[in-house]
Amino acid sequence: MTMPIIALVRPISQSIADCQLTHLNRQPIDLARARRQHADYVTALTNNGCQVLKLPQLDDCPDAVFVEDTAIVLPEVAIITRPGAVSRQPETASMATALQQFRTLKHIDQPAACIDGGDVVVDDKTIYVGLSSRSNHAAIEQLAELTGPFGYKVKGVALRDCLHLKTAVTRIAPGVFVGNPDWYESSSMPGQHIEVDPQEPFGANTVELDGVLLRAKEHPASNQRIADIGGNIVTVAADELAKAEGAVTCCSVLIHG
Ligand code: CIR
């Protein structure tokens, strides 16, 4: 029997309109619509093998719905990050409280280090970290020290013009990635790289569940490319939180049994 994946999520903050934005212009966010889309996302997780646990709403932290950035969960250990945006650092405490029942916790705590979980793509024993405005070499070094004892290698990946590594590229199967070639150095990540449709630059972001790929329905041509190579795709509407520079992976932290 497959163990359910535990998915940690958090309700959207009342203050989401004050979210961090790096590469997008600010547009009004319809909170009710964003909440409906988030509820559908949670339902899709539940319908596809996840047991969903809700973290507390944090109205003083506009970006708190994007829980992915606060933790890196591996089979052996979980790392609580030190988010690159100072406004987001208070989000980690409640993530640590929730995660400690599932994994031994380690912390990125070097004063010069910062890293967002959105910059992390794990493929087997390699942890790729996007060298974005949120993640730096000091964090890569500390992550390597913390995960080396479990056999992991940590590798920086050059990024341009996007927020996080997972904006540019995600894994859809072992050694198989979907990405926007304009935004990351694919040669740094050995494996097969499926390109997003050029009309859908944000089409890389994918939640990899057991046998199911959860993706935004706003990227139909890229979804088709993945379906064409055998990907079993489930879609949700995710365009409202996309205005906050968030995508589907950002809204959960997955703990695989
Ligand atoms: C931020 O800039 O931190 C948020 N507005 C968006 C974070 C998206 N998170 C992610 O891609 N993992």
Tab-separated table of C-alpha atoms and ligand atoms in Angstrom:
chain	number	residue	atom	x	y	z
A	1	MET	CA	0.000	0.000	0.000
A	2	THR	CA	1.362	3.478	-0.866
A	3	MET	CA	1.706	5.764	2.146
A	4	PRO	CA	-0.117	9.079	1.749
A	5	ILE	CA	2.054	12.090	1.133
A	6	ILE	CA	1.643	14.636	3.920
A	7	ALA	CA	1.100	18.088	2.365
A	8	LEU	CA	1.572	21.141	4.591
A	9	VAL	CA	-0.357	24.176	3.384
A	10	ARG	CA	-1.303	27.531	4.864
A	11	PRO	CA	-4.325	29.798	4.215
A	12	ILE	CA	-3.754	32.966	2.200
A	13	SER	CA	-3.002	35.986	4.407
A	14	GLN	CA	-5.436	38.889	4.494
A	15	SER	CA	-2.405	41.079	3.615
A	16	ILE	CA	-1.464	39.212	0.374
A	17	ALA	CA	-1.748	42.520	-1.554
A	18	ASP	CA	1.510	43.576	0.185
A	19	CYS	CA	3.405	40.520	-1.078
A	20	GLN	CA	6.994	40.667	-2.272
A	21	LEU	CA	7.356	41.136	-6.041
A	22	THR	CA	10.671	40.833	-7.892
A	23	HIS	CA	10.001	40.376	-11.606
A	24	LEU	CA	6.301	41.312	-11.852
A	25	ASN	CA	4.435	44.597	-11.656
A	26	ARG	CA	1.902	44.859	-8.871
A	27	GLN	CA	-1.679	44.121	-9.905
A	28	PRO	CA	-4.754	43.935	-7.684
A	29	ILE	CA	-5.277	40.440	-6.256
A	30	ASP	CA	-8.859	39.261	-5.819
A	31	LEU	CA	-8.570	37.645	-2.385
A	32	ALA	CA	-11.844	35.718	-2.630
A	33	ARG	CA	-10.873	34.301	-6.024
A	34	ALA	CA	-7.361	33.451	-4.819
A	35	ARG	CA	-8.911	31.640	-1.838
A	36	ARG	CA	-11.266	29.663	-4.106
A	37	GLN	CA	-8.333	28.618	-6.312
A	38	HIS	CA	-6.299	27.696	-3.222
A	39	ALA	CA	-9.203	25.567	-1.935
A	40	ASP	CA	-9.333	23.772	-5.312
A	41	TYR	CA	-5.571	23.197	-5.092
A	42	VAL	CA	-5.983	21.642	-1.643
A	43	THR	CA	-8.790	19.445	-3.001
A	44	ALA	CA	-6.551	18.340	-5.879
A	45	LEU	CA	-3.832	17.380	-3.386
A	46	THR	CA	-6.342	15.409	-1.327
A	47	ASN	CA	-7.780	13.683	-4.410
A	48	ASN	CA	-4.309	12.633	-5.521
A	49	GLY	CA	-2.879	10.836	-2.537
A	50	CYS	CA	-2.101	13.596	-0.029
A	51	GLN	CA	-3.151	14.011	3.541
A	52	VAL	CA	-3.336	17.787	3.950
A	53	LEU	CA	-2.339	19.517	7.187
A	54	LYS	CA	-3.058	23.232	7.586
A	55	LEU	CA	-0.562	25.561	9.216
A	56	PRO	CA	-1.926	28.676	10.978
A	57	GLN	CA	-2.849	31.728	8.900
A	58	LEU	CA	-0.266	34.506	9.388
A	59	ASP	CA	-1.902	37.791	8.476
A	60	ASP	CA	1.222	39.795	9.391
A	61	CYS	CA	3.212	37.887	6.756
A	62	PRO	CA	1.764	38.699	3.295
A	63	ASP	CA	3.582	35.829	1.522
A	64	ALA	CA	2.926	33.118	4.117
A	65	VAL	CA	0.747	31.005	1.779
A	66	PHE	CA	3.945	30.203	-0.157
A	67	VAL	CA	5.057	27.647	2.435
A	68	GLU	CA	7.482	25.938	0.057
A	69	ASP	CA	10.073	28.627	0.679
A	70	THR	CA	10.416	27.845	4.386
A	71	ALA	CA	11.578	24.214	4.293
A	72	ILE	CA	13.430	21.568	2.310
A	73	VAL	CA	12.173	18.089	3.147
A	74	LEU	CA	14.314	15.050	2.337
A	75	PRO	CA	13.597	11.443	3.291
A	76	GLU	CA	16.244	11.590	6.027
A	77	VAL	CA	15.984	15.122	7.421
A	78	ALA	CA	14.187	18.448	6.973
A	79	ILE	CA	15.989	21.752	6.669
A	80	ILE	CA	14.296	24.938	7.850
A	81	THR	CA	15.414	27.688	5.485
A	82	ARG	CA	16.443	31.265	6.089
A	83	PRO	CA	14.280	33.026	3.450
A	84	GLY	CA	16.004	35.623	1.327
A	85	ALA	CA	13.299	38.272	1.884
A	86	VAL	CA	13.502	39.561	5.467
A	87	SER	CA	9.702	40.005	5.552
A	88	ARG	CA	9.390	36.237	5.103
A	89	GLN	CA	11.740	35.081	7.853
A	90	PRO	CA	9.002	34.991	10.573
A	91	GLU	CA	7.196	32.319	8.506
A	92	THR	CA	9.688	29.601	9.430
A	93	ALA	CA	8.790	29.144	13.132
A	94	SER	CA	5.371	27.580	12.561
A	95	MET	CA	6.747	25.447	9.718
A	96	ALA	CA	9.370	24.067	12.126
A	97	THR	CA	6.678	23.323	14.715
A	98	ALA	CA	4.647	21.372	12.148
A	99	LEU	CA	7.577	19.537	10.569
A	100	GLN	CA	9.248	18.346	13.753
A	101	GLN	CA	6.721	15.501	14.151
A	102	PHE	CA	7.810	14.063	10.783
A	103	ARG	CA	11.555	14.656	10.487
A	104	THR	CA	14.678	15.547	12.435
A	105	LEU	CA	15.125	19.267	11.822
A	106	LYS	CA	18.258	21.166	10.832
A	107	HIS	CA	18.378	24.912	10.264
A	108	ILE	CA	20.080	27.215	7.782
A	109	ASP	CA	21.324	29.662	10.387
A	110	GLN	CA	24.658	31.022	9.180
A	111	PRO	CA	24.305	34.822	9.369
A	112	ALA	CA	25.393	35.293	5.744
A	113	ALA	CA	23.234	32.476	4.389
A	114	CYS	CA	19.827	32.774	2.774
A	115	ILE	CA	17.822	30.312	0.732
A	116	ASP	CA	14.178	29.882	-0.337
A	117	GLY	CA	12.752	26.387	-0.815
A	118	GLY	CA	11.496	27.545	-4.216
A	119	ASP	CA	15.122	27.547	-5.339
A	120	VAL	CA	15.589	23.867	-4.551
A	121	VAL	CA	15.075	20.964	-6.962
A	122	VAL	CA	16.068	17.514	-5.696
A	123	ASP	CA	16.854	14.650	-8.055
A	124	ASP	CA	17.931	11.493	-6.240
A	125	LYS	CA	21.033	12.497	-4.233
A	126	THR	CA	21.648	15.820	-5.979
A	127	ILE	CA	20.187	19.019	-4.561
A	128	TYR	CA	20.134	21.800	-7.158
A	129	VAL	CA	19.931	25.346	-5.798
A	130	GLY	CA	19.078	28.315	-8.011
A	131	LEU	CA	21.444	31.223	-7.578
A	132	SER	CA	18.614	33.731	-7.387
A	133	SER	CA	18.143	36.983	-5.505
A	134	ARG	CA	16.892	34.819	-2.584
A	135	SER	CA	19.544	32.102	-2.304
A	136	ASN	CA	23.317	32.394	-2.009
A	137	HIS	CA	26.597	30.483	-1.878
A	138	ALA	CA	26.773	30.655	1.928
A	139	ALA	CA	23.476	28.755	2.119
A	140	ILE	CA	24.681	26.222	-0.458
A	141	GLU	CA	27.746	25.585	1.696
A	142	GLN	CA	25.700	25.120	4.843
A	143	LEU	CA	23.149	22.926	3.040
A	144	ALA	CA	26.025	20.754	1.796
A	145	GLU	CA	27.352	20.388	5.369
A	146	LEU	CA	23.910	19.461	6.700
A	147	THR	CA	22.998	16.963	3.975
A	148	GLY	CA	26.440	15.556	3.066
A	149	PRO	CA	26.227	12.958	5.877
A	150	PHE	CA	23.142	11.540	4.109
A	151	GLY	CA	24.982	11.283	0.786
A	152	TYR	CA	23.722	14.460	-0.921
A	153	LYS	CA	25.697	16.730	-3.232
A	154	VAL	CA	24.551	20.359	-3.515
A	155	LYS	CA	25.029	22.203	-6.810
A	156	GLY	CA	24.341	25.857	-7.651
A	157	VAL	CA	22.462	26.553	-10.907
A	158	ALA	CA	22.731	29.906	-12.691
A	159	LEU	CA	19.364	31.647	-13.164
A	160	ARG	CA	18.202	34.763	-14.968
A	161	ASP	CA	15.042	36.852	-15.203
A	162	CYS	CA	12.888	34.807	-12.830
A	163	LEU	CA	12.305	34.535	-9.093
A	164	HIS	CA	13.247	30.959	-8.217
A	165	LEU	CA	14.800	27.835	-9.729
A	166	LYS	CA	11.347	26.207	-9.618
A	167	THR	CA	9.977	29.111	-11.691
A	168	ALA	CA	12.456	28.050	-14.375
A	169	VAL	CA	12.579	24.274	-14.008
A	170	THR	CA	11.034	21.440	-12.000
A	171	ARG	CA	11.497	17.682	-11.938
A	172	ILE	CA	8.654	15.589	-13.350
A	173	ALA	CA	10.287	12.143	-12.935
A	174	PRO	CA	13.731	10.914	-11.857
A	175	GLY	CA	16.223	12.555	-14.234
A	176	VAL	CA	13.453	14.289	-16.225
A	177	PHE	CA	12.866	18.025	-15.979
A	178	VAL	CA	10.510	20.567	-17.549
A	179	GLY	CA	11.957	24.013	-17.953
A	180	ASN	CA	12.160	27.370	-19.656
A	181	PRO	CA	15.586	27.320	-21.354
A	182	ASP	CA	15.803	31.134	-21.271
A	183	TRP	CA	15.854	31.213	-17.485
A	184	TYR	CA	18.279	28.508	-16.270
A	185	GLU	CA	21.449	26.689	-17.241
A	186	SER	CA	20.094	23.278	-18.213
A	187	SER	CA	23.615	21.885	-18.725
A	188	SER	CA	24.065	22.142	-14.918
A	189	MET	CA	21.347	19.530	-14.435
A	190	PRO	CA	22.154	16.243	-16.194
A	191	GLY	CA	19.051	14.492	-17.538
A	192	GLN	CA	16.255	14.946	-20.062
A	193	HIS	CA	14.916	18.497	-20.321
A	194	ILE	CA	11.443	19.076	-21.795
A	195	GLU	CA	11.064	22.696	-22.880
A	196	VAL	CA	7.942	24.675	-22.009
A	197	ASP	CA	5.977	26.104	-24.923
A	198	PRO	CA	7.611	29.457	-25.785
A	199	GLN	CA	4.228	31.204	-25.332
A	200	GLU	CA	4.102	29.938	-21.725
A	201	PRO	CA	7.297	31.135	-20.030
A	202	PHE	CA	5.926	30.276	-16.558
A	203	GLY	CA	4.938	26.763	-17.655
A	204	ALA	CA	7.673	24.823	-15.847
A	205	ASN	CA	6.236	24.727	-12.361
A	206	THR	CA	4.950	21.253	-11.454
A	207	VAL	CA	4.090	19.486	-8.205
A	208	GLU	CA	5.366	15.911	-8.485
A	209	LEU	CA	3.002	13.594	-6.588
A	210	ASP	CA	2.963	9.782	-6.698
A	211	GLY	CA	2.229	9.091	-10.376
A	212	VAL	CA	0.500	12.458	-10.887
A	213	LEU	CA	1.814	15.848	-12.001
A	214	LEU	CA	-0.190	18.774	-10.622
A	215	ARG	CA	0.131	21.835	-12.857
A	216	ALA	CA	-1.521	25.166	-13.619
A	217	LYS	CA	-4.194	24.980	-16.278
A	218	GLU	CA	-2.969	28.315	-17.686
A	219	HIS	CA	-0.181	26.429	-19.528
A	220	PRO	CA	-2.102	24.083	-21.858
A	221	ALA	CA	0.543	23.734	-24.561
A	222	SER	CA	3.264	22.856	-22.058
A	223	ASN	CA	0.844	20.493	-20.304
A	224	GLN	CA	0.322	18.793	-23.668
A	225	ARG	CA	4.078	18.432	-24.210
A	226	ILE	CA	4.335	16.624	-20.870
A	227	ALA	CA	1.264	14.486	-21.578
A	228	ASP	CA	2.852	13.536	-24.925
A	229	ILE	CA	5.763	11.885	-23.118
A	230	GLY	CA	3.413	10.011	-20.805
A	231	GLY	CA	2.923	12.492	-17.941
A	232	ASN	CA	-0.303	11.987	-16.009
A	233	ILE	CA	-1.397	15.593	-15.552
A	234	VAL	CA	-4.001	17.074	-13.227
A	235	THR	CA	-4.601	20.823	-13.556
A	236	VAL	CA	-5.897	23.567	-11.303
A	237	ALA	CA	-6.503	27.256	-12.014
A	238	ALA	CA	-3.656	29.186	-10.413
A	239	ASP	CA	-3.659	32.578	-12.106
A	240	GLU	CA	-4.710	34.681	-9.092
A	241	LEU	CA	-1.728	33.768	-6.889
A	242	ALA	CA	0.476	34.013	-9.997
A	243	LYS	CA	0.002	37.801	-9.595
A	244	ALA	CA	1.897	37.412	-6.294
A	245	GLU	CA	4.692	35.613	-8.204
A	246	GLY	CA	3.582	32.272	-6.798
A	247	ALA	CA	2.885	29.004	-8.585
A	248	VAL	CA	1.624	25.540	-7.696
A	249	THR	CA	4.729	24.180	-5.952
A	250	CYS	CA	4.951	27.261	-3.718
A	251	CYS	CA	1.713	26.456	-1.901
A	252	SER	CA	2.728	23.174	-0.270
A	253	VAL	CA	5.555	21.365	1.447
A	254	LEU	CA	5.365	17.657	0.695
A	255	ILE	CA	6.498	14.939	3.075
A	256	HIS	CA	6.751	11.653	1.242
A	257	GLY	CA	6.103	8.611	3.498
B	1	CIR	C1	7.805	36.113	-2.873
B	1	CIR	O1	8.288	36.946	-3.621
B	1	CIR	O2	8.455	35.600	-1.957
B	1	CIR	C2	6.378	35.712	-3.070
B	1	CIR	N1	5.623	36.832	-3.524
B	1	CIR	C3	6.281	34.586	-4.060
B	1	CIR	C4	6.949	33.343	-3.583
B	1	CIR	C5	6.755	32.204	-4.510
B	1	CIR	N2	7.338	31.025	-3.967
B	1	CIR	C6	7.864	30.056	-4.678
B	1	CIR	O3	7.984	30.156	-5.882
B	1	CIR	N3	8.331	29.014	-4.022
